[in-house]
Coordinates of C-alpha atoms in Angstrom, one line a residue:
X97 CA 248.0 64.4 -117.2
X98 CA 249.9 60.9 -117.4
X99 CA 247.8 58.6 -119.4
X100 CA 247.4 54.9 -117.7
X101 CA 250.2 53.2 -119.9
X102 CA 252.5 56.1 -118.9
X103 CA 252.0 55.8 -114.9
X104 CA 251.9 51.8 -115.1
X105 CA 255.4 52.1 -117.4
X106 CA 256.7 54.7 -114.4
X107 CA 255.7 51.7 -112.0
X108 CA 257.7 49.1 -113.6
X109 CA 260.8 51.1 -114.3
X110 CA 260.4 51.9 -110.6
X111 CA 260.3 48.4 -109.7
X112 CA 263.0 47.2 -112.6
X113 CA 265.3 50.2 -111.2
X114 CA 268.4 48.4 -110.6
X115 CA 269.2 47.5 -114.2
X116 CA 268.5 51.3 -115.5
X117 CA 270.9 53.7 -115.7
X118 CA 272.1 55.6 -112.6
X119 CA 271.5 53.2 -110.1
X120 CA 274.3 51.7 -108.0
X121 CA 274.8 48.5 -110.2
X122 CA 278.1 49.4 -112.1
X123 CA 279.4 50.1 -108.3
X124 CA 277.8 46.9 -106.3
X125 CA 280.2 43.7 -105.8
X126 CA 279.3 40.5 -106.8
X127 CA 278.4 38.3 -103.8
X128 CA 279.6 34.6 -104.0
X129 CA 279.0 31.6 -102.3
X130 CA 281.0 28.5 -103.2
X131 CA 282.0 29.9 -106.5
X132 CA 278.4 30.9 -107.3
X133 CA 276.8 34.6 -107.3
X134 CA 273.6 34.5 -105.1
X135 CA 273.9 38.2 -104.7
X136 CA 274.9 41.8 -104.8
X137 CA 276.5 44.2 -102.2
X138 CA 276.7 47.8 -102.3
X139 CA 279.9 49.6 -101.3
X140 CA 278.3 51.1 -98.3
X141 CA 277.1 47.4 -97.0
X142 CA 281.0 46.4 -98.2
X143 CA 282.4 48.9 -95.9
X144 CA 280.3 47.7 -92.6
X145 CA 281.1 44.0 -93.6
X146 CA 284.9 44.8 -93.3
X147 CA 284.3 44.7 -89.7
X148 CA 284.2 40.7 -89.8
X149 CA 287.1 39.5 -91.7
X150 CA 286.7 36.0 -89.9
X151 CA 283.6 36.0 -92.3
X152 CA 283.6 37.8 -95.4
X153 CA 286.5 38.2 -97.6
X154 CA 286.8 40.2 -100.6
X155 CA 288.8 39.7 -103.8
X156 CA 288.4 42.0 -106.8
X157 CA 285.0 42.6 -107.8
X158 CA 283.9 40.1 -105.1
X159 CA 282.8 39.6 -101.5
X160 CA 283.2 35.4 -100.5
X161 CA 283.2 33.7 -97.1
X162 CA 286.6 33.6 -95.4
X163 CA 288.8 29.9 -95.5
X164 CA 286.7 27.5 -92.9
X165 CA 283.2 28.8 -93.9
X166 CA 282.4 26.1 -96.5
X167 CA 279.4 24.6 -95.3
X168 CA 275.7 25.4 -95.2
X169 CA 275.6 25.5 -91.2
X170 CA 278.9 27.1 -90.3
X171 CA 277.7 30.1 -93.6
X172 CA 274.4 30.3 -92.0
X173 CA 275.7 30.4 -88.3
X174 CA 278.5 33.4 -89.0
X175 CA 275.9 35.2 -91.2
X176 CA 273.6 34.9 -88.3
X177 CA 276.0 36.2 -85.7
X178 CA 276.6 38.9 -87.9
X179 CA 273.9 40.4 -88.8
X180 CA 272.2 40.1 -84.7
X181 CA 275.2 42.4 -83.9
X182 CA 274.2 44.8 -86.7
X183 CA 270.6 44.6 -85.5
X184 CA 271.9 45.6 -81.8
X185 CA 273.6 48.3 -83.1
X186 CA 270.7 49.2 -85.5
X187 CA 273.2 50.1 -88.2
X188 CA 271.0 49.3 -91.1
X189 CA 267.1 49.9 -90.7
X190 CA 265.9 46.8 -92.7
X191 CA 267.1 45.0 -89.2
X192 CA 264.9 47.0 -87.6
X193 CA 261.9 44.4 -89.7
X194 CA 263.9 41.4 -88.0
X195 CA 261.3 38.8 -89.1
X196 CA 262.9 35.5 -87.3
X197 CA 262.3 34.0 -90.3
X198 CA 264.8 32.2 -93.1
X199 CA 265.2 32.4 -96.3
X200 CA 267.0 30.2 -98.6
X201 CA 270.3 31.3 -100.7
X202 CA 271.3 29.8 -104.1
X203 CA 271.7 30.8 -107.5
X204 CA 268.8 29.9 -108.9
X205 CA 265.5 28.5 -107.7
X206 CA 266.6 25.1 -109.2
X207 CA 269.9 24.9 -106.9
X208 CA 270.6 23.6 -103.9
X209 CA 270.4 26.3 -101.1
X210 CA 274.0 27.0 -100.2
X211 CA 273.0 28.7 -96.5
X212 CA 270.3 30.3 -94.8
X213 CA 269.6 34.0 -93.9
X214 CA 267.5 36.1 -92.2
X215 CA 264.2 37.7 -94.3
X216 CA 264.8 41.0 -93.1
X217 CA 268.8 40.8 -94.1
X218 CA 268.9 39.7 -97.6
X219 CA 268.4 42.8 -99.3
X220 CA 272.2 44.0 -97.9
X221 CA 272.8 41.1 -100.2
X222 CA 271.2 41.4 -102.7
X223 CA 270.1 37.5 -102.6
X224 CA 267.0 37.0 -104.6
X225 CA 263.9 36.5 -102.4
X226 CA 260.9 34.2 -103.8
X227 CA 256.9 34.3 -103.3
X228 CA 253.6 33.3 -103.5
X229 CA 250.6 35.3 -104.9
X230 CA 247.3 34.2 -105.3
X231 CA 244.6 36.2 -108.0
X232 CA 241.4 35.6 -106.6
X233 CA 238.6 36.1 -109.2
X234 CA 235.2 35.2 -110.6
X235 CA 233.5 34.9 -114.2
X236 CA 230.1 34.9 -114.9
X237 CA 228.4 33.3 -117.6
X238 CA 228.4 36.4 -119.7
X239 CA 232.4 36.5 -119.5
X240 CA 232.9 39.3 -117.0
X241 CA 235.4 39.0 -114.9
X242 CA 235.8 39.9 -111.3
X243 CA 238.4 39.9 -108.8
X244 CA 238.9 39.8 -104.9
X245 CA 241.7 42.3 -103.5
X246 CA 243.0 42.5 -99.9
X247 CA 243.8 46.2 -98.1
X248 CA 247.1 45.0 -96.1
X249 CA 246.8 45.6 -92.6
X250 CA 247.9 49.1 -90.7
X251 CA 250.2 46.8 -88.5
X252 CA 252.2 45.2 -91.6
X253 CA 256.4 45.9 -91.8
X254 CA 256.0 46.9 -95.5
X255 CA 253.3 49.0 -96.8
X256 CA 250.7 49.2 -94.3
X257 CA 247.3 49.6 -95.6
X258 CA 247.6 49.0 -99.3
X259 CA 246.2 46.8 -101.5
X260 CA 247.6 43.7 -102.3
X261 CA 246.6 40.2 -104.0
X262 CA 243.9 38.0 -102.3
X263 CA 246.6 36.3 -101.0
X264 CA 250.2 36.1 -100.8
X265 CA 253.5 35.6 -99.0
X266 CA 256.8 34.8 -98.9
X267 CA 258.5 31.7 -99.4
X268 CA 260.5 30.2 -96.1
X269 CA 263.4 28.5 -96.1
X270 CA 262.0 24.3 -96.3
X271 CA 258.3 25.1 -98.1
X272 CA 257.4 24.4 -101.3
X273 CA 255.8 26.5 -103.9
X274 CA 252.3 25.1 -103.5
X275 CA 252.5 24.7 -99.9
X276 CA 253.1 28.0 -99.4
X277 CA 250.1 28.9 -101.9
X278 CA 247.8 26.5 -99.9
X279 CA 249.0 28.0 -96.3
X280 CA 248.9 31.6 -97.5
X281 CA 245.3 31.5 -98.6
X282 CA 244.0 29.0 -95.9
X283 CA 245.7 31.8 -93.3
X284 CA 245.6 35.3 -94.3
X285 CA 241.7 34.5 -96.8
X286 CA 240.0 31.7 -95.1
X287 CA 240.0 29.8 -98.4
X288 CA 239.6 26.3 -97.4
X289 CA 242.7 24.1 -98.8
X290 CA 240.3 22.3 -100.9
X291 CA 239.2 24.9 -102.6
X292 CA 242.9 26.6 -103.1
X293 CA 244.2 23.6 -104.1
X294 CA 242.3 24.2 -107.7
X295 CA 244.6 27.3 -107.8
X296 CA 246.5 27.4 -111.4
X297 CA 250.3 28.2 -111.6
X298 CA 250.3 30.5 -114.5
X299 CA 253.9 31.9 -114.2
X300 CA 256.7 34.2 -112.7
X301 CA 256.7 37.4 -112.1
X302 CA 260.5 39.1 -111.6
X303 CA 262.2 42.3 -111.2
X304 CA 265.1 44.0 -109.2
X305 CA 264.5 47.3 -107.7
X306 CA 266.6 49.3 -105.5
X307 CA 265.7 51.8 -102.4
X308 CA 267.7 53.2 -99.1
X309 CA 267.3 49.4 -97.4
X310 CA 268.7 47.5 -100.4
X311 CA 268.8 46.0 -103.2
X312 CA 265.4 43.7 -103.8
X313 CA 265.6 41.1 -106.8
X314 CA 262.3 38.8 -106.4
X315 CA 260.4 36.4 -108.0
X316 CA 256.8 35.9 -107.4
X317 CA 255.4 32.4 -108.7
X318 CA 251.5 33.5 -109.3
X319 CA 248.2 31.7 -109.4
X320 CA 245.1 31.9 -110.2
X321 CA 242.6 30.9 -108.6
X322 CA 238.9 30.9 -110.0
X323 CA 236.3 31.1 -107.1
X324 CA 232.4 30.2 -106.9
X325 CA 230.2 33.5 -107.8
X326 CA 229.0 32.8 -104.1
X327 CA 232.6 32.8 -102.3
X328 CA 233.9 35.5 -100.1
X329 CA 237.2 35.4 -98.3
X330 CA 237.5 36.3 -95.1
X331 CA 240.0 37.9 -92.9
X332 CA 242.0 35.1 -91.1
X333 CA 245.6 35.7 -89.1
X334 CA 245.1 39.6 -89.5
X335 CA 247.5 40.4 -91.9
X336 CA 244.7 41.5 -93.8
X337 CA 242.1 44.7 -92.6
X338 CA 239.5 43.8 -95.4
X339 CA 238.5 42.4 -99.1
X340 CA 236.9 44.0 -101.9
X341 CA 235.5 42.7 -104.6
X342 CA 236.1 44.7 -108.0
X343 CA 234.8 44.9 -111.9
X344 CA 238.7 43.9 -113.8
X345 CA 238.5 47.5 -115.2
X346 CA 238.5 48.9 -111.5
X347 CA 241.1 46.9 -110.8
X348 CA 242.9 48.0 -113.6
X349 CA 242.1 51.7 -112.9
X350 CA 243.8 51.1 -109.6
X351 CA 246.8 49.2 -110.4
X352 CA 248.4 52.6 -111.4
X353 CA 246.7 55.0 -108.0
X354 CA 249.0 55.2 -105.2
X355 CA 246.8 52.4 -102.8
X356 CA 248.3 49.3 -104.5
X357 CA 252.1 47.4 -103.4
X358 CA 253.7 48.1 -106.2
X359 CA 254.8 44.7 -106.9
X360 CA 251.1 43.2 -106.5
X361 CA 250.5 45.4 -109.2
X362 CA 253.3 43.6 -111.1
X363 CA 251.3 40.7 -110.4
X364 CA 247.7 42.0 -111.4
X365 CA 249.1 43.7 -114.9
X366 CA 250.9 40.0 -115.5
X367 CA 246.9 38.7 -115.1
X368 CA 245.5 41.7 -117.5
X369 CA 247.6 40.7 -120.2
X370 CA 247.0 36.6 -119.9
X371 CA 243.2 37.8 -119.8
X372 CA 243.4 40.3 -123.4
X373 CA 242.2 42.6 -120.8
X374 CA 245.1 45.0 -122.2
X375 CA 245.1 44.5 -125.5
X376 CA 248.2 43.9 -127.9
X377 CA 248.1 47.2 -129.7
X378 CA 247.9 49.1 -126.5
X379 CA 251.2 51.4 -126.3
X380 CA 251.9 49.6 -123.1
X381 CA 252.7 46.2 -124.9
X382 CA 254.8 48.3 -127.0
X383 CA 257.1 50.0 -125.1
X384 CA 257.0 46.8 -122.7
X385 CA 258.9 44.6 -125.3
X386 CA 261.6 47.0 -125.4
X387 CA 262.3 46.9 -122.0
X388 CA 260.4 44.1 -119.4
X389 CA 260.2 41.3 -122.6
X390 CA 262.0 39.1 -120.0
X391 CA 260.3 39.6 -116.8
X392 CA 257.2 38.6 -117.2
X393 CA 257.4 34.7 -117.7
X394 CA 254.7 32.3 -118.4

């Protein structure tokens, strides 16, 4: 039987897929926006994109936006078109998660979003998406730590019924990092914004995995947020179906069962290590170096 290290090292090569060998990378075409790459496309993605010459335009080892599409609004608009034809035609089935929601593109975090695009749409892009997530947890005088998990509603898009941090979400195109932190907890825990506003930043969490809808790099900015002995969240905009409240070393113990999202698990593990709940000799740490040394970022 696979010992813990072993199952959580099968996680984040799962979740880290896209940079190991045998995945489509080597194959993918750079995806540029005024001279920058925000992205990756696949050759199967390429080949539907032919369709709208007025739009994209490849050259080389690169997909661009056709002469006239050199602002954010007239990128954003033709992108937009596009993909709501695609979505009629349900030609890829990440449409089918249409979201009505934006997400900003640009190279890095830093930069100057260079267009908008639909949630749903960016893994045909490959354009990094950025998120929130919040560790809820408790210490008592003795030291022992607790933490508050969320089971994900049955009605969610993306892995219905599994558990997740306390809180979390996405990061929309216009809100801010703490913002976003603040909403997320006030909306899907009940955690009044005075109270989440004590939340930490403690770091990034990034990775770039690839499956049949796309190709998924994300960064997760993570908290943590240290709640009264007394506190309990509570289910607000139904996004979550209920909270538990767990020992760290049955927390741990689940990280590598098949209930949590795999990249709340990313986000968890990032919290063991901060808290020398793994310790430094663990065989984890040392295969980690060799191969996640730079996606784990404090």
């Amino acid at each position: 039987m696979a010992s813990w290290s072993e199952k959580m090292l099968q996680l984040l090569r799962r979740m880290n897929n896209f940079h190991l060998p045998g995945s489509s990378l080597e194959s993918c075409l750079r995806f540029e926006v005024a001279g920058e790459q925000v992205g990756w496309i696949s050759p199967r993605v390429e080949s539907i994109l032919g369709r709208f010459p007025a739009v994209f335009r490849p050259y080389g080892s690169t997909i661009t936006f056709s002469s006239g599409l050199d602002t954010f609004e007239s990128r954003s608009v033709a992108v937009d078109e596009v993909l709501q034809e695609l979505r009629r035609e349900a030609t890829f089935t990440c449409l089918i998660g249409w979201r009505d929601e934006q997400y900003a593109v640009m190279p890095r975090y830093c930069d100057p979003p260079l267009m908008y695009m639909e949630r749903a749409a960016t893994s045909l892009f490959g354009v990094k998406r950025y998120g929130v997530h919040v560790n809820g947890y408790t210490q008592d005088s003795s030291g022992n730590l607790n933490m508050w998990l969320a089971r994900r509603s049955l009605t969610k898009q993306t892995y219905p019924g599994r558990l997740d941090n306390m809180a979390a979400g996405g990061l929309a195109a216009g809100c801010s990092v703490r913002h976003t932190m603040v909403k997320e907890c006030e909306e899907e825990a009940c955690i009044p914004p005075g109270l989440a506003e004590q939340a930490r930043p403690v770091g990034t969490v990034s990775y770039t995995y690839e499956d049949d809808e796309g190709i998924f790099p994300e960064c997760q900015f993570v908290f943590d947020l240290e709640l009264p002995l007394n506190f309990q969240p509570h289910i607000g905009d139904g996004e979550v179906q209920a909270f538990y409240y767990y020992p760290i070393e049955k927390v741990k113990d689940l990280l590598v069962s098949e209930e949590f999202k795999p990249n709340c698990a990313m986000v968890v593990l990032d919290f063991l290590i901060r808290h020398a709940i793994i310790e430094p000799d663990s065989g984890l740490l040392h295969t980690r170096g060799q191969m996640l040394e730079f996606e784990i970022r404090t």
